[in-house]
Short mmCIF file of C-alpha atoms in Angstrom, two decimals:
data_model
loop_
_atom_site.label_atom_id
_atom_site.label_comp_id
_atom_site.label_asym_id
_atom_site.label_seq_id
_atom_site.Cartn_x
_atom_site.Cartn_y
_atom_site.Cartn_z
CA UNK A 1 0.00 0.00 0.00
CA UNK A 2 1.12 3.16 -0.72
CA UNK A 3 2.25 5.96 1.59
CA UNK A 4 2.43 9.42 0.95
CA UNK A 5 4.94 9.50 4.08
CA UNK A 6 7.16 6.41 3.51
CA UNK A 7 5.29 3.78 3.91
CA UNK A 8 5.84 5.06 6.73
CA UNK A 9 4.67 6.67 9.58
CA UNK A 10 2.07 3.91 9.54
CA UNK A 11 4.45 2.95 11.89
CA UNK A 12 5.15 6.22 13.67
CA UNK A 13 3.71 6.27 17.50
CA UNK A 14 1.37 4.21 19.68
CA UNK A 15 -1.84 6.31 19.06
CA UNK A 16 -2.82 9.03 16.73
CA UNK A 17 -1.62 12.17 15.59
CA UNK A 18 -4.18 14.64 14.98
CA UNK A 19 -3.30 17.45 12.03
CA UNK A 20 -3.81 21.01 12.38
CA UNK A 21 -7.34 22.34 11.80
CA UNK A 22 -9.68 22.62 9.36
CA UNK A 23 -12.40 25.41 9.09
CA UNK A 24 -16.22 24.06 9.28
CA UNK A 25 -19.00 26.91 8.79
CA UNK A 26 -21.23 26.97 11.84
CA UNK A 27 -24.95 25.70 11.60
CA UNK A 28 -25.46 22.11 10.62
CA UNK A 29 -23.81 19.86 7.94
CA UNK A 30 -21.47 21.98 6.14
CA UNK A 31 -20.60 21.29 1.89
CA UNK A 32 -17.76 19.04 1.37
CA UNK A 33 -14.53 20.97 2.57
CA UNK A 34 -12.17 21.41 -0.45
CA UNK A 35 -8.91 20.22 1.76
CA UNK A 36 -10.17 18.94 5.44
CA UNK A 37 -8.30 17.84 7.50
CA UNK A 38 -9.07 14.25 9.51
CA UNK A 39 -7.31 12.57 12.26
CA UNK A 40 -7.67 9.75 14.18
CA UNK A 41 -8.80 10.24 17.99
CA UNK A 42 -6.44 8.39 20.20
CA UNK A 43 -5.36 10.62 22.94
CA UNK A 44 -1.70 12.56 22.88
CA UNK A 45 -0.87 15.16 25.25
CA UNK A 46 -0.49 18.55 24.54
CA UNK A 47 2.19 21.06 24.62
CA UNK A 48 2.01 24.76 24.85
CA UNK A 49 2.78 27.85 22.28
CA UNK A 50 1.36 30.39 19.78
CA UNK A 51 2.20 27.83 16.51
CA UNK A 52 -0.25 25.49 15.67
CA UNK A 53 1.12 22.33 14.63
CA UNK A 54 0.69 18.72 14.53
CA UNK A 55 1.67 16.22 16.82
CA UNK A 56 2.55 12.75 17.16
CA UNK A 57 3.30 10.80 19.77
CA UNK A 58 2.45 9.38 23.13
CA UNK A 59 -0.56 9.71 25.11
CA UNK A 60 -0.64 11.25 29.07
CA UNK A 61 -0.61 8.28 31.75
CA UNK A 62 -2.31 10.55 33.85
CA UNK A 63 -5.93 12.24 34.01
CA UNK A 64 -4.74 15.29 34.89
CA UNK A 65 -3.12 15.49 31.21
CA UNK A 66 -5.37 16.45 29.04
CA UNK A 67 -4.82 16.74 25.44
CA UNK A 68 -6.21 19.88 23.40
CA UNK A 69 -9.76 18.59 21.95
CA UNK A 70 -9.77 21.18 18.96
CA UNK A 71 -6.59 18.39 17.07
CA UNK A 72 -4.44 21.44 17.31
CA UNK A 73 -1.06 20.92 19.27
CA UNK A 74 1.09 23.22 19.47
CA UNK A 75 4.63 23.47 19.24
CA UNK A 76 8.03 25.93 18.24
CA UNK A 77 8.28 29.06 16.30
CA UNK A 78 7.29 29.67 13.17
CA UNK A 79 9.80 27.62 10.38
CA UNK A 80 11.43 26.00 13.71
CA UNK A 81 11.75 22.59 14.48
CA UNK A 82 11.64 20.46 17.60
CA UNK A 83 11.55 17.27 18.99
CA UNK A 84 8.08 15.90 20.46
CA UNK A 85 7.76 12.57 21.49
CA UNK A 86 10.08 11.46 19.28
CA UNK A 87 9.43 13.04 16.13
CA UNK A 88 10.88 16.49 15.06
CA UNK A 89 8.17 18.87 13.69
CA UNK A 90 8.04 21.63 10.85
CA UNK A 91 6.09 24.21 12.10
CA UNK A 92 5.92 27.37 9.92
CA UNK A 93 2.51 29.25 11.67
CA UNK A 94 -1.13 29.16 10.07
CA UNK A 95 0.78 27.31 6.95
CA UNK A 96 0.60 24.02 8.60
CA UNK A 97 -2.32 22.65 7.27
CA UNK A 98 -0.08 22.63 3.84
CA UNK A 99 2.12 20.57 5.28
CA UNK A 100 0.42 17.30 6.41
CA UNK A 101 -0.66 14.78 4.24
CA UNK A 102 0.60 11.51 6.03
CA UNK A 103 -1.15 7.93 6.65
CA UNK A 104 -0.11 6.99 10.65
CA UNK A 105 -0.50 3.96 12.62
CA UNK A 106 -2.59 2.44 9.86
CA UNK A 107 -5.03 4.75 9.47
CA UNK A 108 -5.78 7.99 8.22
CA UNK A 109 -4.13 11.41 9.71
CA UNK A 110 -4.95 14.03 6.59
CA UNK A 111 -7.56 13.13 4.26
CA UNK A 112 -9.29 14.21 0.95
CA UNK A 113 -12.93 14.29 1.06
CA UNK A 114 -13.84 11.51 -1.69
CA UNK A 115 -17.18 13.29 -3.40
CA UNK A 116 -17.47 9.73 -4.82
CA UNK A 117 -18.80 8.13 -1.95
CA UNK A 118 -21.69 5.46 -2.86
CA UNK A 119 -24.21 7.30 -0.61
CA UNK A 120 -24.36 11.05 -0.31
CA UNK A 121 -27.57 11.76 1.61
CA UNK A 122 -26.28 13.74 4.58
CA UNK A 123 -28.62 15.26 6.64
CA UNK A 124 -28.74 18.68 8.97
CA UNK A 125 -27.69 17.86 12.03
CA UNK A 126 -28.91 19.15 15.65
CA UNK A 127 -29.17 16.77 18.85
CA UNK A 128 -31.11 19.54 20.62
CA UNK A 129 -34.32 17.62 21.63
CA UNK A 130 -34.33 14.83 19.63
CA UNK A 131 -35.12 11.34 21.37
CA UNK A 132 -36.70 9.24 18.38
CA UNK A 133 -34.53 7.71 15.75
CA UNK A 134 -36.81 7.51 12.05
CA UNK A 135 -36.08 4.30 11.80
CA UNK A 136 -34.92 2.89 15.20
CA UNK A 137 -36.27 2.62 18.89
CA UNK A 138 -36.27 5.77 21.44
CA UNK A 139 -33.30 6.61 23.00
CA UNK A 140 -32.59 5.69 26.78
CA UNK A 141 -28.85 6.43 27.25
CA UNK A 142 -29.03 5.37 30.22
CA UNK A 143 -30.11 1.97 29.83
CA UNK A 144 -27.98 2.00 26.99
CA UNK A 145 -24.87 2.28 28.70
CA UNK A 146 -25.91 -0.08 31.84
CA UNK A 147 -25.88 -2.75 28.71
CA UNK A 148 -22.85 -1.86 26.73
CA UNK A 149 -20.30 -0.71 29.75
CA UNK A 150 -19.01 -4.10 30.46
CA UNK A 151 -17.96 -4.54 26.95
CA UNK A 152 -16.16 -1.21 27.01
CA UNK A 153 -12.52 -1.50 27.39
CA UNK A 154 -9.65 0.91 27.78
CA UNK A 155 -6.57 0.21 26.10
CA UNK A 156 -3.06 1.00 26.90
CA UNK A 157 -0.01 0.61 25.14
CA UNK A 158 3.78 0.43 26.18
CA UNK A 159 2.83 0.77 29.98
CA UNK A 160 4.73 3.12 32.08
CA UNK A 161 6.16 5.58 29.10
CA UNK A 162 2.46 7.17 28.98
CA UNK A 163 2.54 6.62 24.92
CA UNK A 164 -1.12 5.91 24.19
CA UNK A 165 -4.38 4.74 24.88
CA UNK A 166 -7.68 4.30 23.36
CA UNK A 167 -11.05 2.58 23.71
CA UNK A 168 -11.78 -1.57 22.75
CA UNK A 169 -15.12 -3.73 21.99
CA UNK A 170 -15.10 -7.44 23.95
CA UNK A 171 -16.29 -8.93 20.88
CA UNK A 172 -16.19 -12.65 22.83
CA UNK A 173 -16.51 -14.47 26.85
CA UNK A 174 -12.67 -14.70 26.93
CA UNK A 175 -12.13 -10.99 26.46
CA UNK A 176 -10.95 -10.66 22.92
CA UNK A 177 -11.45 -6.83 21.94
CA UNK A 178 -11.87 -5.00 18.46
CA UNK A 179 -10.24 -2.02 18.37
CA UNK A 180 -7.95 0.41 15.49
CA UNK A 181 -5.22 -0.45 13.87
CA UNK A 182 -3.91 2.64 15.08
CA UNK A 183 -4.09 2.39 18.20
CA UNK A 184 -2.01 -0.21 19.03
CA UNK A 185 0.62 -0.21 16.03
CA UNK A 186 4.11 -0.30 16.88
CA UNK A 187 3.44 -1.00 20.75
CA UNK A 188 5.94 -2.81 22.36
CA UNK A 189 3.64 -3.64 25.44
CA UNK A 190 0.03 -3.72 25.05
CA UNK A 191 -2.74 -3.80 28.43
CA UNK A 192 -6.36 -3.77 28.66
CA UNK A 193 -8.05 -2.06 31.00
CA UNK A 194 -11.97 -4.28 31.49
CA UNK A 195 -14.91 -1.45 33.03
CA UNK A 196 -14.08 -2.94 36.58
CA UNK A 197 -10.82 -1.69 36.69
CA UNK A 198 -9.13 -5.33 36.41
CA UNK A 199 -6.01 -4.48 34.44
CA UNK A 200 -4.47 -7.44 32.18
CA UNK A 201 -1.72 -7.67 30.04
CA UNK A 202 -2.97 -8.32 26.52
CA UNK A 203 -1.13 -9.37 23.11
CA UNK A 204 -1.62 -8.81 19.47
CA UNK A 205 -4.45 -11.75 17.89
CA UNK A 206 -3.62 -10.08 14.41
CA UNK A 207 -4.61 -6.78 12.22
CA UNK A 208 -5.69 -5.35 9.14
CA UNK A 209 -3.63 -1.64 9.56
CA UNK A 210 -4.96 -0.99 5.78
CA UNK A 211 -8.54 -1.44 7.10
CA UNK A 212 -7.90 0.03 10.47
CA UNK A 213 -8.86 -2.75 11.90
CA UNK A 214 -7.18 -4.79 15.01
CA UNK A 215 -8.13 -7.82 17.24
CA UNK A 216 -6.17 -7.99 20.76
CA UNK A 217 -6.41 -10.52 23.75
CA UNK A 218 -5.40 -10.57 27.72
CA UNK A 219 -2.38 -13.20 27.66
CA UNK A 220 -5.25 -14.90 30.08
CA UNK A 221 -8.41 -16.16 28.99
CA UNK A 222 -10.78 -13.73 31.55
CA UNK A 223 -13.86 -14.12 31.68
CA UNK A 224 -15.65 -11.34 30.16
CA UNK A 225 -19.28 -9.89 28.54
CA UNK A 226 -19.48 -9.18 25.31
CA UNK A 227 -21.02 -6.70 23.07
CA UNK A 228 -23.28 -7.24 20.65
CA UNK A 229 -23.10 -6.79 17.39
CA UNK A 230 -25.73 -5.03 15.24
CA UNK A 231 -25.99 -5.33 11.29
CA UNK A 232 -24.85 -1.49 10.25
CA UNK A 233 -26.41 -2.68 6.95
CA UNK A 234 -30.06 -1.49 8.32
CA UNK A 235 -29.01 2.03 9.58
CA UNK A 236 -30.41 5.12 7.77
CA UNK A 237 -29.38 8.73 7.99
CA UNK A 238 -31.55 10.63 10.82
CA UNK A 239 -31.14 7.62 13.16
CA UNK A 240 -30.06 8.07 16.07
CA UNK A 241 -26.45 6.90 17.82
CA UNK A 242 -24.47 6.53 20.94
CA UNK A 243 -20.64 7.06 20.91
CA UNK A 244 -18.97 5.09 23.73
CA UNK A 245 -15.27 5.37 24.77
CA UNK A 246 -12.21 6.59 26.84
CA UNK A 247 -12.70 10.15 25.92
CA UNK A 248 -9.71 12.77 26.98
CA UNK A 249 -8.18 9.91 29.03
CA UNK A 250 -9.91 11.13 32.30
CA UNK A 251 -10.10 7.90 33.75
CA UNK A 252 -13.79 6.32 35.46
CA UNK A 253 -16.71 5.51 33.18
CA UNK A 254 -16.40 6.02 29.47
CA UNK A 255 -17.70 9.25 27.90
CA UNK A 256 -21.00 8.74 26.30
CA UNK A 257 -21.68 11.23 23.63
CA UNK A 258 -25.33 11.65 21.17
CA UNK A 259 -25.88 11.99 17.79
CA UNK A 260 -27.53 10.94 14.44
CA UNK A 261 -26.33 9.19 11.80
CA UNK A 262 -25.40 12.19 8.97
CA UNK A 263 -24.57 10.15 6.32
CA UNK A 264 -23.71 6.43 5.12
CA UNK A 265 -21.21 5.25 2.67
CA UNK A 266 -18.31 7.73 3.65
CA UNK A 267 -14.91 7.11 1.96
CA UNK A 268 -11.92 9.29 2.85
CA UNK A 269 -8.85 8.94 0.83
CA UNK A 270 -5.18 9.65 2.24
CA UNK A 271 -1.72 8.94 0.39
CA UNK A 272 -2.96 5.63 -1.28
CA UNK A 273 -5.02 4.98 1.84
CA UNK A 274 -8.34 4.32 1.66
CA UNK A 275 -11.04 3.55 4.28
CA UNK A 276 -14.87 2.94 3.25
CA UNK A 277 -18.14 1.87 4.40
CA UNK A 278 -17.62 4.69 6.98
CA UNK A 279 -20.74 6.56 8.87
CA UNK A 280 -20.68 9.53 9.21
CA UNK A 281 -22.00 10.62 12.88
CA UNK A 282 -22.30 14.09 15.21
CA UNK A 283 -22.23 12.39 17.98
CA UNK A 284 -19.23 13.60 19.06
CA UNK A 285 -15.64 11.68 18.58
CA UNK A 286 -13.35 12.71 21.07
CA UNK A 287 -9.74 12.11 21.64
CA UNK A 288 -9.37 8.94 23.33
CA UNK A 289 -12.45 7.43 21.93
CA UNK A 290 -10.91 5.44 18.74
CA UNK A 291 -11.55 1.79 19.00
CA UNK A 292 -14.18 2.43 20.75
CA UNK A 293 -18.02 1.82 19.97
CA UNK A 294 -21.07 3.69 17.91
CA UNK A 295 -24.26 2.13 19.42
CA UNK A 296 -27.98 2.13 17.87
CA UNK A 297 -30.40 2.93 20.03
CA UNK A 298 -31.06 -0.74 20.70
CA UNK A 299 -27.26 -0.62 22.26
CA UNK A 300 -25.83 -2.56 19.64
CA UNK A 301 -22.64 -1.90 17.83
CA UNK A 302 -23.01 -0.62 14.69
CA UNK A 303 -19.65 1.10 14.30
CA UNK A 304 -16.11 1.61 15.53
CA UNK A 305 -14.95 5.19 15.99
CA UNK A 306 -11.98 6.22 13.73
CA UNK A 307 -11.73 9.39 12.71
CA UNK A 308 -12.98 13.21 13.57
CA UNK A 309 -12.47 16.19 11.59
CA UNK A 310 -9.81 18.72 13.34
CA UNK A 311 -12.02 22.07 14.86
CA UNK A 312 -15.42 20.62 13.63
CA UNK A 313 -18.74 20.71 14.80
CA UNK A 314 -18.71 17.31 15.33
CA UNK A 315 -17.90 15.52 12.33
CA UNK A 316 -17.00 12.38 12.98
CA UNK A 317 -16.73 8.52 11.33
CA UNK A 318 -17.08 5.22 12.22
CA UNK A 319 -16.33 2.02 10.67
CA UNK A 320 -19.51 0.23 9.90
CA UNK A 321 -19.56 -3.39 11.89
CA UNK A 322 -20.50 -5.40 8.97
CA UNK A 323 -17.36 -4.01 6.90
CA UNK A 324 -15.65 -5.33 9.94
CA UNK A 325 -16.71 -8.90 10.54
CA UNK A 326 -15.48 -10.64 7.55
CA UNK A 327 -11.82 -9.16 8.85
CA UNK A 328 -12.42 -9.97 12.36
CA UNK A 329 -13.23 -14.05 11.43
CA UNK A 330 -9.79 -13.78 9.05
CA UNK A 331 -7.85 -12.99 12.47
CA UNK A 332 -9.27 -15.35 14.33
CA UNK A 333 -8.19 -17.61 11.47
CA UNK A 334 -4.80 -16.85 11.67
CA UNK A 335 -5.22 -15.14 8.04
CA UNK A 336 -3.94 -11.74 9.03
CA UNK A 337 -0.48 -10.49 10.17
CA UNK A 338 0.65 -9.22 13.42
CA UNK A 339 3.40 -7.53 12.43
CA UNK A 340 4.43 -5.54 9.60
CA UNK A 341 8.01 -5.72 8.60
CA UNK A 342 8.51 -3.44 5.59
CA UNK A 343 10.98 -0.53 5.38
CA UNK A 344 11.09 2.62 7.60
CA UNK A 345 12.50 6.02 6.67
CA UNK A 346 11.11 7.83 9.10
CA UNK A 347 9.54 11.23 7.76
CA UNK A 348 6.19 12.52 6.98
CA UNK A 349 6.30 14.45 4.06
CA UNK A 350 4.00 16.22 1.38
CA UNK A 351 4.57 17.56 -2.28
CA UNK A 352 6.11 20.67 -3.24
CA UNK A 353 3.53 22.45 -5.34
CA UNK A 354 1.34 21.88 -1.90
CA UNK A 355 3.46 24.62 -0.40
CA UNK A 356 2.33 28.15 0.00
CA UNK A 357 5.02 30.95 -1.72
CA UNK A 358 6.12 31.92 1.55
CA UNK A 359 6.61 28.12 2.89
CA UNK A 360 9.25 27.80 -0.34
CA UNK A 361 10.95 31.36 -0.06
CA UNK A 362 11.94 30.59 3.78
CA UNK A 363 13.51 26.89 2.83
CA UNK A 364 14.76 28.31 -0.57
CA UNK A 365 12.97 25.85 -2.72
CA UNK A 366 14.02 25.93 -6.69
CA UNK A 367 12.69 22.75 -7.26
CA UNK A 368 8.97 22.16 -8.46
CA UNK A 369 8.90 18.88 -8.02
CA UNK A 370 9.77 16.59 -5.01
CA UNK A 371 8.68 15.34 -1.09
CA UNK A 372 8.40 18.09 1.13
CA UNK A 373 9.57 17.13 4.31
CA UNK A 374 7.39 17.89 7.07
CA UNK A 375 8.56 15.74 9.68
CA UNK A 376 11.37 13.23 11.03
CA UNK A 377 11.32 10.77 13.97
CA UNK A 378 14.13 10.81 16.36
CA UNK A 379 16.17 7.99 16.07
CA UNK A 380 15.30 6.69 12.44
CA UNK A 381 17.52 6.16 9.31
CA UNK A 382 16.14 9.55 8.37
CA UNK A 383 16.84 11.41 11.56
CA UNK A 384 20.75 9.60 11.48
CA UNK A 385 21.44 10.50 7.98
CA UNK A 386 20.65 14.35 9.09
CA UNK A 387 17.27 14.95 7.08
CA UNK A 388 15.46 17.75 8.37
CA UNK A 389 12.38 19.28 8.09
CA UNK A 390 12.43 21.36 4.95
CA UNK A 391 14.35 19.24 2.91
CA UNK A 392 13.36 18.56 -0.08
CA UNK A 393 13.45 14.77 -1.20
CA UNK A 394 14.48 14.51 -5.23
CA UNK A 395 15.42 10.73 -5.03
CA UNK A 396 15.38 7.23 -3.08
CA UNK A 397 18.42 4.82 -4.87
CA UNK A 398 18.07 5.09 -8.83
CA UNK A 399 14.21 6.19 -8.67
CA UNK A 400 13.43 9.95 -8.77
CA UNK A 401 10.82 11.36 -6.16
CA UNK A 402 8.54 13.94 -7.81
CA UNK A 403 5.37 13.08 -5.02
CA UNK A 404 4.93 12.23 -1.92
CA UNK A 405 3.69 9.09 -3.02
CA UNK A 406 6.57 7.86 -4.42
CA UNK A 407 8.33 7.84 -0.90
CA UNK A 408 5.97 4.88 -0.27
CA UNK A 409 6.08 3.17 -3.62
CA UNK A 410 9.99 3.23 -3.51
CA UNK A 411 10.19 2.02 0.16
CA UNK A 412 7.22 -0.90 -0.97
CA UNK A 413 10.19 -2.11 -3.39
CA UNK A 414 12.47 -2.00 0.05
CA UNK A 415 13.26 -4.35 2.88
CA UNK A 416 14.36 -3.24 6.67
CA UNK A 417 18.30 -2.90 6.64
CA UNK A 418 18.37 -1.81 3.36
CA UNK A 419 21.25 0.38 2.33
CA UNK A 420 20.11 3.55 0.11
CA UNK A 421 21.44 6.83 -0.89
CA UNK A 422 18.58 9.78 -0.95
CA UNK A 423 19.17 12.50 -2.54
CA UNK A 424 17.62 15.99 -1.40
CA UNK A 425 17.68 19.76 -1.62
CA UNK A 426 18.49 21.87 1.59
CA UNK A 427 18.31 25.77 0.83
CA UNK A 428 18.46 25.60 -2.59
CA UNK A 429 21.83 23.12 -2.95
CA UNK A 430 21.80 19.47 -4.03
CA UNK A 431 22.81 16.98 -1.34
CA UNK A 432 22.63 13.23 -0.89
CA UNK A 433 22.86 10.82 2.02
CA UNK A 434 23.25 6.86 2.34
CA UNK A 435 20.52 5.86 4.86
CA UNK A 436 20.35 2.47 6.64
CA UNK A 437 16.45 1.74 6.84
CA UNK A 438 14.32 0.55 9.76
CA UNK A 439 11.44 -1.44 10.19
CA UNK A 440 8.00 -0.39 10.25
CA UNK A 441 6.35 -1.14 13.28
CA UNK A 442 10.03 -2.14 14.89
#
């Protein structure tokens, strides 16, 4: 699969990295943005500063960190760089949004409305007073939530170095859980935390990160509730839905948020990554809550939360059950891998011509052509051959780089350990570097 990073930063940090915002007109469901930008809602922390930026990293251990709900972090001065939670950061003020384009931890951080989606009936969207779905039951939250919070996990990853955590589904009695791709991609150390507290040490069943899709286990059977699963098949927009999960990290019961069902069909495009058979919801998505469930108002899981739209009114999407139980019996079978092992370079990057004038004037870019480089994670081949945010990437071996996409296709073609020269512009002068390459995930 292609990356528009490398193939890349699908195997950045534990958790997701939201981008910078997007602007959403006020007053129900707005026209499809022309360049919106998505992210996927497990929890990192915040830092503080004027610059809005993007982060990536790990998520706060503690309830008293909170992370900044609008997807905005913040980081540096304007055209500095910095190093947080592992990756260093181009942050060059309100032109940010230009530069992130970037698939992480399997799923989608930046995305491209797709105005070819199979179903576009959206509808206007206010949760003010409604308690009737069209098509479904009335809506008791709290009876709801009585039902669904045993089968409500937390998940943790890498234990102790607060780098992320995000929501689960029990999808069976021994406490398997359904959860993101994302969420747990690249962990080390993996834990689930079951509604009563009981904390267990879990391990990877197997994934789809392409899908977003991820089935984990305690490394002991426990006995446990499940959910149950609705058929997403037989929703309609107007009806009504819960969103269920470990909102803001705050600890106690999960957050329960309310909504209707604004569209059906979604498909949101990203580097070569595509997710479908998304709803679209206004119940709101927060950080925290991927992996987590999107009820009907029967309490049945119709969804998994995935992805929210950076300083929206609450758009947010879920991926519909049904697209996810043909993948979840292909884990249990063994038929899916648990970890990736293709070639890591280690930046997020985005193309040239995506650049505003003043973006290119600061980093003296001549080229028109090429992979912006946004990003670089401490520690990779990138950050040891001395790439930098602002470099301009021109060519991986003997195959030139005009896109960011061909930063993934190359790196496809490449194994971990790999030995390969890059060539790249740095203020307007031709340079090249021999770069040993990682492994994703590793």
């Amino acid at each position: 699969m292609a990356d528009g990073v490398d193939q890349s930063e699908r195997d950045g940090a534990v958790g997701s990295q939201p981008p910078s915002s997007a602007s959403i007109p006020l007053g129900g469901f707005p026209p499809p943005p022309s360049n919106p930008q998505y992210f996927l809602p497990a929890l990192t922390p915040s830092t503080s500063s004027d610059q809005q930026g993007v982060r990536f990293g790990p998520l706060p251990d503690s309830p008293h960190q909170t992370a900044a709900s609008s997807g905005a972090a913040r980081s540096g001065a304007p055209g500095g760089s910095g190093v947080t939670t592992g990756w260093r950061m181009l942050v060059v003020g309100a032109a940010i949004g230009a530069l992130v384009a970037t698939i992480v931890g399997g799923g989608i951080a930046a995305v491209l409305w797709n105005s070819k989606s199979s179903d576009q009936s959206s509808a206007t969207t206010s949760t003010a007073g409604r308690t009737v779905s069209p098509s479904g039951s009335a809506l008791d939250i709290r009876t709801l939530l009585e039902k669904v919070r045993p089968s409500v996990v937390t998940i943790r990853t890498d234990p102790g170095l607060a780098a992320g955590t995000g929501s689960g589904i029990v999808v069976d009695e021994q406490g398997t859980v359904l959860t993101n791709a994302h969420v747990i991609n690249a962990a080390t150390e993996i834990e689930i935390e079951f509604s009563n507290g009981d904390l267990r040490p879990a391990v990877l069943v197997g994934s789809f990160p392409e899908r977003d899709v991820a089935l984990v286990r305690p490394k002991e059977p426990r006995e446990s509730v499940p959910a149950e699963l609705g058929d997403s098949s037989t929703l309609q927009v107007g009806d009504d839905v819960v969103a269920i999960g470990n909102a803001l990290n705050l600890g106690g019961d999960p957050s329960v948020t309310k909504g209707i069902v604004s569209a059906l069909n979604r498909e949101l495009d990203a580097e070569g990554e595509h997710l479908d058979q998304l709803i679209q919801t206004d119940a709101a998505i927060n950080l925290g809550n991927s992996g987590g469930p999107l009820l009907n108002a029967e309490g049945r899981v119709v969804g998994v939360n995935t992805a929210i739209i950076a300083n929206s009114q609450s758009l947010g999407f879920a991926l519909a059950i049904d697209s996810l139980k043909p993948l979840m019996q292909k884990i249990l079978n063994g038929e899916a891998p648990v970890d990736g092992d293709g070639a890591f370079l280690g930046v997020v990057t985005t193309d040239v011509g995506d650049q505003p004038a003043d973006v290119l004037d600061q980093f003296k870019v001549d080229v028109e052509h090429g992979a912006f480089v946004a990003r670089v994670q401490a520690g990779s081949g990138a950050d040891r051959g001395s790439i930098i945010p602002g470099d301009i990437l021109t060519s991986i071996g003997d195959e030139a780089v005009e896109t960011k996409e061909d930063v993934g296709r190359i790196l496809a073609k490449h194994k971990p350990d790999d030995r390969v020269t890059i060539a790249f512009e740095r203020d307007g002068e031709e340079q090249s570097v021999e770069i040993v390459l990682g492994r994703r995930g590793g």
